[in-house]
XYZ file of C-alpha atoms in Angstrom:
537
model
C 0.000 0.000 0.000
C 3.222 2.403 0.574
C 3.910 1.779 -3.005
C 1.378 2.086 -4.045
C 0.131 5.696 -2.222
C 3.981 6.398 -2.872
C 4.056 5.499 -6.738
C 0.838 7.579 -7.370
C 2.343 10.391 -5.747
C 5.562 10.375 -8.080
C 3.070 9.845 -10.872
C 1.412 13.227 -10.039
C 4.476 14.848 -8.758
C 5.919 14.735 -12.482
C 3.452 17.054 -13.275
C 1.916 19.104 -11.012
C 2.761 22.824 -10.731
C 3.014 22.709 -6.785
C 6.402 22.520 -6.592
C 7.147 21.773 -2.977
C 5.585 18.215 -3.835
C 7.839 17.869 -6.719
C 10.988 18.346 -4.915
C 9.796 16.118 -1.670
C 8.881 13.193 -3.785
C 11.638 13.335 -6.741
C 14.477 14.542 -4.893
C 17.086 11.560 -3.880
C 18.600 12.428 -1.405
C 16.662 11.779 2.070
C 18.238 15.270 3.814
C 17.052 17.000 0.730
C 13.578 15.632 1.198
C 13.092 15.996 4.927
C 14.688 19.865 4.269
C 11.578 20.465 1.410
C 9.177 18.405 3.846
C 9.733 21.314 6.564
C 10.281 24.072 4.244
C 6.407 22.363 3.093
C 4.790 21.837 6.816
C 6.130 25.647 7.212
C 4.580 27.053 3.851
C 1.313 25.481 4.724
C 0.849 26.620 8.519
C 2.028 29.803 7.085
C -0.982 29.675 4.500
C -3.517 28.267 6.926
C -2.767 31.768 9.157
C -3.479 34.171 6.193
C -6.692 32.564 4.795
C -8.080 32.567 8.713
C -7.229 36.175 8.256
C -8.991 36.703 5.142
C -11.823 34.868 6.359
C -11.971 36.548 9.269
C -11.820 39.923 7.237
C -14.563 38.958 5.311
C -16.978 37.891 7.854
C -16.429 41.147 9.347
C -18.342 42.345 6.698
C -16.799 45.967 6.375
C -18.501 48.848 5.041
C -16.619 51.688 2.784
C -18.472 54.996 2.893
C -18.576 57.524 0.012
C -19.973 61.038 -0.252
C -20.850 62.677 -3.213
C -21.727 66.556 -3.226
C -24.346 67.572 -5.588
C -24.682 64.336 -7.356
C -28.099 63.816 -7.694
C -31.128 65.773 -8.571
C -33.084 67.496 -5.113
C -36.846 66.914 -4.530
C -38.751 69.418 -2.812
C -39.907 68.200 0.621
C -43.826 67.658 1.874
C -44.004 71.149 4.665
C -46.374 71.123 6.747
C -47.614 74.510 8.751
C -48.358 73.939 12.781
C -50.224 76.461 14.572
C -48.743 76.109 18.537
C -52.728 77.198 19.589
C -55.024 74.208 18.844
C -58.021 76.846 18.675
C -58.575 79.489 16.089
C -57.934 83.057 18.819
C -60.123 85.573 17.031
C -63.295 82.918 16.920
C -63.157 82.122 20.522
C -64.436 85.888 21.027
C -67.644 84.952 18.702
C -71.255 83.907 21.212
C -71.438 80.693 19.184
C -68.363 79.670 20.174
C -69.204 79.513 24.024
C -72.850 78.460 23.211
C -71.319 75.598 21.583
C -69.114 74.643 24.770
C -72.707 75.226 26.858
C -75.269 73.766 24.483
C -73.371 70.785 23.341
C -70.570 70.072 26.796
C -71.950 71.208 29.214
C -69.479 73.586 29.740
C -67.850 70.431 30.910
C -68.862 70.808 34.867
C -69.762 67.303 34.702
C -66.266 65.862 33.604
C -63.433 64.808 35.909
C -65.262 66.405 38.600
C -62.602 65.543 41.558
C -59.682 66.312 40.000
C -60.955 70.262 39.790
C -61.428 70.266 43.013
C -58.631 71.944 45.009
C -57.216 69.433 48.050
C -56.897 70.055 51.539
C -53.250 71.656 52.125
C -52.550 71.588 48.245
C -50.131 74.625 47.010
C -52.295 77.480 44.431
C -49.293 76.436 41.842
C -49.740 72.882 42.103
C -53.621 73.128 41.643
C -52.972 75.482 38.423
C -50.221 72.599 37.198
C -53.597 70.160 37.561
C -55.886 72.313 36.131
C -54.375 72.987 33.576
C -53.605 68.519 32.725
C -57.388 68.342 33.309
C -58.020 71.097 30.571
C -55.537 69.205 27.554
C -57.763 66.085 28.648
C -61.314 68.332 27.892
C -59.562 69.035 24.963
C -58.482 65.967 24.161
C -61.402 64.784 24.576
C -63.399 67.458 22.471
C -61.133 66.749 19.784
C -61.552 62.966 19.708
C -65.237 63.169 20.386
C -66.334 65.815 17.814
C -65.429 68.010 14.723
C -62.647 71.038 15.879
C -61.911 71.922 12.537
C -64.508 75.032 12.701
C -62.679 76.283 15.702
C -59.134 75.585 14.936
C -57.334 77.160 12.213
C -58.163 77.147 8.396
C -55.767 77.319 5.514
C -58.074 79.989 3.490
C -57.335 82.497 6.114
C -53.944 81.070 7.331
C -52.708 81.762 3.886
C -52.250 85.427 2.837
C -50.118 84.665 0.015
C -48.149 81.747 -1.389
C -45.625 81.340 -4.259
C -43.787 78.442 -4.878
C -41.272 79.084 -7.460
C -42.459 82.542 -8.291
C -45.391 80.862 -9.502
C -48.978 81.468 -7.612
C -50.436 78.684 -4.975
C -53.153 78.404 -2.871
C -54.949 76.795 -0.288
C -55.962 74.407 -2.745
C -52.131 72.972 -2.654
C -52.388 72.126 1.139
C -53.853 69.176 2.530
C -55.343 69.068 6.207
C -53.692 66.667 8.692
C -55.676 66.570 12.499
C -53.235 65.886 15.202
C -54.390 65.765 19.155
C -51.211 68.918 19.942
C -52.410 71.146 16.925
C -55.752 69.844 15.837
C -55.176 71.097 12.404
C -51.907 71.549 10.397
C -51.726 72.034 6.499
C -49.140 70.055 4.587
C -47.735 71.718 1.075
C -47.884 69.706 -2.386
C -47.091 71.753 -5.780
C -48.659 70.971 -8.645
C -47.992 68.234 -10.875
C -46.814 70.564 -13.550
C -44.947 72.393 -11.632
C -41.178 72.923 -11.721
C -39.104 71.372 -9.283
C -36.096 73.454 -9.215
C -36.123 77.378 -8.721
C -34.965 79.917 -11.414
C -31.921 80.309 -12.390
C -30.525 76.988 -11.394
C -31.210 77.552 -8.013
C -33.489 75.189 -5.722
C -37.105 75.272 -5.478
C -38.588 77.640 -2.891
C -41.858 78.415 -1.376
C -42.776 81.769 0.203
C -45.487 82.089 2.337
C -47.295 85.416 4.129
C -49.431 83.477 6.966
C -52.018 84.966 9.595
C -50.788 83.924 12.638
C -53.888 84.779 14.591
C -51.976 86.189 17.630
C -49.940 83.058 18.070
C -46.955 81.288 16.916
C -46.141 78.060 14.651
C -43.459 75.535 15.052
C -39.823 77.185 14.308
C -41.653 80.206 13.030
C -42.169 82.906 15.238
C -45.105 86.080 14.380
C -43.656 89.354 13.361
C -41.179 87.872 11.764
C -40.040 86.720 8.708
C -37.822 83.615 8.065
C -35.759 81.749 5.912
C -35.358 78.278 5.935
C -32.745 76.963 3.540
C -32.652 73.191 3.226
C -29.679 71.008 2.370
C -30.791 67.663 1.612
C -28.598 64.491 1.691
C -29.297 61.306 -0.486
C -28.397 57.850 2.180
C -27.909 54.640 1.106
C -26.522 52.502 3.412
C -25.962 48.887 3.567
C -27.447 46.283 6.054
C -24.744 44.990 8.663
C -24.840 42.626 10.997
C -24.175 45.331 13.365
C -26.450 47.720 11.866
C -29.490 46.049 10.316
C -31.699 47.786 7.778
C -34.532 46.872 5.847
C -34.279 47.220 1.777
C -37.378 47.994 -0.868
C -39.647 47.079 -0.519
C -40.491 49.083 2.563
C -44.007 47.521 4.826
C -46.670 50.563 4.726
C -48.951 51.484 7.156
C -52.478 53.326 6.699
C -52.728 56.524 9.316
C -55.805 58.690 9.880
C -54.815 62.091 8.382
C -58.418 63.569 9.258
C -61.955 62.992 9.873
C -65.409 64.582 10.669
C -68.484 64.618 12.505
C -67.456 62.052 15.349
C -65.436 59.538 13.526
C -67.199 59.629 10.314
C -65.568 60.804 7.120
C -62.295 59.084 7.967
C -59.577 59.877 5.821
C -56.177 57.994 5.596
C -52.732 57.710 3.913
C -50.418 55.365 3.399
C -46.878 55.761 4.900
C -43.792 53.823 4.866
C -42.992 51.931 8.185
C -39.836 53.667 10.073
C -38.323 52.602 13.012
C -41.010 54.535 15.437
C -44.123 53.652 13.372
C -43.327 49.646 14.766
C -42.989 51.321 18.143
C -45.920 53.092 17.723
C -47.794 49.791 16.836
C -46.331 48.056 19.788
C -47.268 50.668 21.900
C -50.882 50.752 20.552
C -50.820 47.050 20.918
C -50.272 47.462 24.748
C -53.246 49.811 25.403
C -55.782 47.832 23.113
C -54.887 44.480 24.710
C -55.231 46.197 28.708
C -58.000 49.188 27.549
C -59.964 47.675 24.590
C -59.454 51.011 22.701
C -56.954 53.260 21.190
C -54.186 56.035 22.118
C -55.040 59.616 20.425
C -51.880 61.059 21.237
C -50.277 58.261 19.129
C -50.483 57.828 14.938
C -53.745 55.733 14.969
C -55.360 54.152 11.980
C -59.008 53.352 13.610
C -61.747 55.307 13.399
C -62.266 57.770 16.361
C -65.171 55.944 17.890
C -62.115 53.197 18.661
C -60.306 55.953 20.558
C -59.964 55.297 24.738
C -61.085 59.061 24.554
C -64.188 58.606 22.660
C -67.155 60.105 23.633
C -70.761 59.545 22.328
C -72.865 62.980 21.641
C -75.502 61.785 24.205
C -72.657 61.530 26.665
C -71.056 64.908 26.378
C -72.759 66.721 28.683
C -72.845 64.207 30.869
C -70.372 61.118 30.822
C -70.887 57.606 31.549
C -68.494 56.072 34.169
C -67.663 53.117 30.977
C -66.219 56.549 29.182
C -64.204 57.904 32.428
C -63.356 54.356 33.111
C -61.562 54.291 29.320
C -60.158 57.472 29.806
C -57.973 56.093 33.411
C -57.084 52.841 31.589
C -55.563 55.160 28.232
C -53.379 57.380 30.708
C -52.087 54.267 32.929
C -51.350 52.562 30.506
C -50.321 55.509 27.965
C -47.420 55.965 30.295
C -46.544 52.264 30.446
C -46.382 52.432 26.830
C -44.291 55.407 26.890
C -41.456 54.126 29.675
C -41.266 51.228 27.057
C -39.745 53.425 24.120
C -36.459 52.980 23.939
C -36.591 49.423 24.740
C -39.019 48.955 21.930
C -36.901 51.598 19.549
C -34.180 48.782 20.128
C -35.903 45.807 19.593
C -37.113 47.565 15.828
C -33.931 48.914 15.511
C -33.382 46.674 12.425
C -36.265 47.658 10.879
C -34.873 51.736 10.140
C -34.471 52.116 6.015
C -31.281 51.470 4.010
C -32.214 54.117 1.519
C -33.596 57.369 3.024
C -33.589 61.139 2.609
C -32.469 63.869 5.684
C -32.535 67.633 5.194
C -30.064 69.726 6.819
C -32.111 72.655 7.621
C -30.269 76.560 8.306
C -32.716 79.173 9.900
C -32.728 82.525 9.967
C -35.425 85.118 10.860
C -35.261 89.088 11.593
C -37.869 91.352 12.096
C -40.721 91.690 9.783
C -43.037 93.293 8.509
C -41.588 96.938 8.256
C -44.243 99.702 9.817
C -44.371 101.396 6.520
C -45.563 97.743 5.050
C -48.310 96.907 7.471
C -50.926 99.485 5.322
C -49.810 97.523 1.765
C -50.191 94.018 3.191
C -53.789 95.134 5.002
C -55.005 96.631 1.711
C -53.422 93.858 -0.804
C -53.349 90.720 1.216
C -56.408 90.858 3.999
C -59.204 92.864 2.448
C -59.711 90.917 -0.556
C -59.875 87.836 1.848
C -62.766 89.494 3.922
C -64.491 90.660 0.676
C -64.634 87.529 -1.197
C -64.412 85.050 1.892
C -67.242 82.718 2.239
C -66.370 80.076 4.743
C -69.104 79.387 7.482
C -71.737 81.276 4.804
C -74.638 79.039 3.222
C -72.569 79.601 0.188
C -69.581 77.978 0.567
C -71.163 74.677 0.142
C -69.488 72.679 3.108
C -70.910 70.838 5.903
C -69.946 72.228 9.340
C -70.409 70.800 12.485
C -70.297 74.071 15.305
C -70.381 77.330 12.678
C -74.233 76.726 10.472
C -76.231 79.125 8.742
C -73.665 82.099 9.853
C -74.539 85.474 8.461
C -70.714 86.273 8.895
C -67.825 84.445 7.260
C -64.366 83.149 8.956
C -62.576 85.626 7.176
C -64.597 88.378 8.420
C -63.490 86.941 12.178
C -59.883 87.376 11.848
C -60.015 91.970 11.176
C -62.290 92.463 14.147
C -59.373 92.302 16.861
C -57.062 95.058 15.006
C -60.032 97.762 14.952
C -59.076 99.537 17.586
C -59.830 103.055 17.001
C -62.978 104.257 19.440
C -64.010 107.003 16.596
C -63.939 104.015 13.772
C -65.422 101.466 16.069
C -68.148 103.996 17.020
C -68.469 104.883 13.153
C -68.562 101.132 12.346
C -70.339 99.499 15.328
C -73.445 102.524 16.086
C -70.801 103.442 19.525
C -71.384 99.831 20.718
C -68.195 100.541 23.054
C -66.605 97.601 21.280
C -68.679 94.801 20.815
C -67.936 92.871 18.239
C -70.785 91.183 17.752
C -73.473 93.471 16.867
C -70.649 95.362 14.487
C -72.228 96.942 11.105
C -71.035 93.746 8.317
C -72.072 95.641 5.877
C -70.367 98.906 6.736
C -67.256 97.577 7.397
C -67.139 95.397 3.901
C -68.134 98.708 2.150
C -65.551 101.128 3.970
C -62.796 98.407 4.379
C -59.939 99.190 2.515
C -60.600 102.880 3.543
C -60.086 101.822 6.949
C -56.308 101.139 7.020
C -56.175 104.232 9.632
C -58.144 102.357 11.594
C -56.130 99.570 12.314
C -53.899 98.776 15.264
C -50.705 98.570 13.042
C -48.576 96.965 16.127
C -51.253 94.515 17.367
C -51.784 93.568 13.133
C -47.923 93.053 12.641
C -47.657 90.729 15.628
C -50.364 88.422 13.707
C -48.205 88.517 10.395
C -45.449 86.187 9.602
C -43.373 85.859 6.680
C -42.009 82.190 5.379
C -39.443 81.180 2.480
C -38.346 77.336 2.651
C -35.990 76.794 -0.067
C -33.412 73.986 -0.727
C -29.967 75.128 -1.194
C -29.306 73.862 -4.379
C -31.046 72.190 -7.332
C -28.960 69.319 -6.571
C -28.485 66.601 -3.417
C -25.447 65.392 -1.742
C -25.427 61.481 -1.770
C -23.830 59.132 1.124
C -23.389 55.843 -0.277
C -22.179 52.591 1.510
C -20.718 49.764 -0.180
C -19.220 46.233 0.852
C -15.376 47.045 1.963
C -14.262 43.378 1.079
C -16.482 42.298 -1.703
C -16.409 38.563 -2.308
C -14.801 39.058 -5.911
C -11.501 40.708 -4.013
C -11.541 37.800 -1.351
C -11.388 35.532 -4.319
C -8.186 37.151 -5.379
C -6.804 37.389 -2.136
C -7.556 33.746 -1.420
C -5.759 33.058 -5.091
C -3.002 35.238 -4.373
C -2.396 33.262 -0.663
C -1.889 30.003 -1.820
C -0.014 30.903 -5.040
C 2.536 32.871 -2.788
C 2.298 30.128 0.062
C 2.289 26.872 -2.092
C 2.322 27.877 -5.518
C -1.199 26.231 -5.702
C -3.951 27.634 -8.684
C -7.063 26.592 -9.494
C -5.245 23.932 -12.091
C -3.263 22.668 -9.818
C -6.943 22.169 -7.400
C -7.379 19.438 -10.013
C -4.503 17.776 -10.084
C -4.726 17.298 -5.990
C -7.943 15.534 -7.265
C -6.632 13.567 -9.848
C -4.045 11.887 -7.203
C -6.765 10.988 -5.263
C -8.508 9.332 -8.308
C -5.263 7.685 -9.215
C -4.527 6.466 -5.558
C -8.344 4.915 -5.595
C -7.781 3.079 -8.446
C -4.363 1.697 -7.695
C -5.980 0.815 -4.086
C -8.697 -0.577 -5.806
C -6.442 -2.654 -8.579
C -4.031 -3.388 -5.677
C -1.131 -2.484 -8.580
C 1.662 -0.216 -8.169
C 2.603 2.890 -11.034
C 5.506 0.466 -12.661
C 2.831 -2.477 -12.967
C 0.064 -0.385 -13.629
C 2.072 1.316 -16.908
C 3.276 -2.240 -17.719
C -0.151 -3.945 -17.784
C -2.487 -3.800 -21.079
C -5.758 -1.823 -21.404
């Protein structure tokens, strides 16, 4: 059997290209073999260490990261306008507006009835703290239970004036999204035919003149006008074991974006799943499986009537202890949910997007608008609004669930604060000392661009903001990952080893298997190489 294993080795020896074999097996002398035996042994551990290493740097799976400025062409982001008051400021001072909260609530003396009362020994600021949690629940629950969008604020007189790319927009470009913090915001989408990049090769840009209604919206601040230039930045990064992320095709998820007349109308939207939207499911999950109902203050896709704050009309002025006894279960176990964030952010962590888009926002605001300006933008921008306006009016052909059959419209609302002046509110208002209500509509329509004396310039500008959001540049930065150690160069490498180490290729792969073929069939034929070339086909 020596001979034969021995024999088949000379036989392959003679030709194969690994040439520490040929020199162990066909040298004579026995010193000369034992020397390329060791110098063999040595090559191989030596080759056994690098390929752990390359295996080990592949497994590693290393990522190369790439940036390229301006590489790729910028879309214009979805922005969405905030108001940081849920309710609309100049309609709270209309009679209808109380009646409603008298007629219809109640006035709410019937609701969480213990936890307005003061306690025995309790401090005046710590009542006021509780007070004021039982008034975002009222709210809250107002805003589940019924229809705020007559009371809160409405893009028609929000929007004063709006250009996106020099070209005219409206209201009509803005699509209502209800949130429990700012009951209504308005989210901006140009036209289809519109142009996505700005003039002269610069980025796209919307300016905006809003009616703050003697409040503020998020990062934008009345009497003032700001610029917000945006930077955005193309990522595509690569899935890690370290760093898991999901590739298209991204799971959606259907949110309410708004709704009507307690929980009917319901509209929704699709929306990619992110890391926080599977948070926000597990956390929804928690309160539906311990309350039977869901959280408003979270992204919910159920129709109101499923919400833990629900309320049915015949229970508003009064409510049942099922409806309190939902309301206690959502805020327990709201706040479970809520210590269970970042424990849940970590368990989804995998689930955040390889490919996504950030935008790299630079602010900057000064005062605005100019005294001289306030009389232009009152006779350019507001009038026309309160001439034409027809919201809450039989006319405007929409279904509203506090404001029907007005005689006055919304727009008409938002002037009466600014008109100041006792001898034009006497002139206007038959010296009514101020009352808004029984004011001359009429009059006023007919003597209302005339009556830019009359308004209270300071009071006006601190209801006026100016807006620009542009991007920076026609063009996006892109942050690419790749695979450091693709498999292609570890194929290489892995070549290069063993041709350095032991001279081996992928030819001389099989000829290690055509020894073992030859030693099976000289074991098998019991013959040795000399008998085996002697003997006859």
């Amino acid at each position: 059997r020596l001979r034969t294993v021995t024999g088949a080795a000379q036989e392959v020896a003679g030709i194969t290209r690994t040439h520490g074999l040929l020199h162990i097996f066909l040298s004579r002398g026995t010193a000369r073999r034992l020397f390329w035996l060791l110098l063999f042994v040595a090559a191989l551990i030596g080759c056994t260490v690098h390929l752990a290493k390359l295996v080990q740097k592949f497994t590693e799976q290393s990522v190369e990261s790439q940036l390229k400025l301006g590489s790729e062409r910028a879309q214009f982001p979805d922005v969405t306008i905030c108001n940081f008051k849920p309710a609309s400021a100049s309609l709270i001072r209309w009679n209808i507006y109380h009646d409603y909260l008298n007629k219809s609530w109640g006035n709410f003396d019937n609701w969480f009835q213990e936890d307005t009362k003061k306690r025995p020994q309790e401090s005046d600021e710590s009542y006021e703290d509780r007070l004021e949690t039982v008034c975002k629940k009222l709210l809250d629950v107002m805003w589940v239970s019924g229809d705020t969008r007559d009371i809160s604020h409405l893009d028609k007189t929000m929007l004063l004036s709006c250009r996106y790319n020099s070209e005219p927009c409206s209201h009509r470009n803005f699509s209502l999204v209800q949130t429990s913090r700012f009951w209504s915001c308005y989210t901006f989408h140009p036209d289809p035919g519109q142009s996505s990049s700005g003039s002269g090769g610069r980025g796209a840009e919307l300016d905006m003149v809003l009616f703050t209604d003697e409040t503020e919206f998020v990062d934008v601040a009345s009497a003032t006008s700001t610029s917000i230039k945006l930077r955005p930045i193309h990522n595509r990064l690569k899935s890690t074991p370290s760093r898991r992320c999901s590739e298209p095709p991204i799971e959606t998820i259907n949110y309410v974006r708004h709704f009507s007349n307690a929980s009917l109308n319901v509209v929704t939207k699709a929306y990619s799943k992110s890391v926080s939207d599977f948070v926000v499911e597990a956390q929804q999950s928690i309160l539906h499986s311990n309350c039977g109902c869901y959280s408003h203050l979270l992204p919910f896709s159920v129709n109101t009537s499923d919400l833990c704050y629900f309320a049915p009309p015949q229970e508003w002025i009064t409510p049942s202890d099922a409806v309190l006894k939902r309301i206690d279960c959502h805020d327990h176990w709201f706040e479970h949910a809520q210590r269970q964030s970042d424990e849940l952010a970590k368990e989804f962590q995998h689930r955040m997007w390889c490919q996504f888009t950030q935008q790299r926002p630079w602010q900057q605001s000064r005062r605005w608008p100019p005294f001289s300006a306030i009389q232009e933008i009152w006779e350019n921008l507001m009038v026309p609004q309160v001439r034409h306006g027809v919201e809450f009016l039989p006319e405007d052909g929409k279904e509203h669930h506090i404001f029907r059959n007005m005689n006055q419209s919304r727009q008409y609302s938002q002037i009466l604060p600014f008109l100041n002046d006792d001898d034009c509110m006497s002139f206007f208002c038959n010296h009514s000392h101020k009352d808004y209500y029984y004011c001359d509509t009429l009059l006023i329509q007919l003597y209302l661009k005339q009556a830019s004396g009359c308004i209270e310039r300071y009071t006006l500008s601190r209801s006026l903001a100016s807006v620009s959001v542009s991007l920076q540049s026609p063009a996006a930065d892109v942050y690419k990952e790749k695979a450091g150690y693709h498999w292609t160069e570890a194929l290489s490498e892995v070549g290069g080893t063993l041709g350095l180490w032991l001279g081996i290729s992928v030819v001389s792969t099989f000829e290690l298997l055509e020894f073992f073929y030859i030693l099976a069939q000289r074991c098998r034929g019991g013959t040795t190489g000399s008998e085996s070339e002697g003997s006859p086909d």
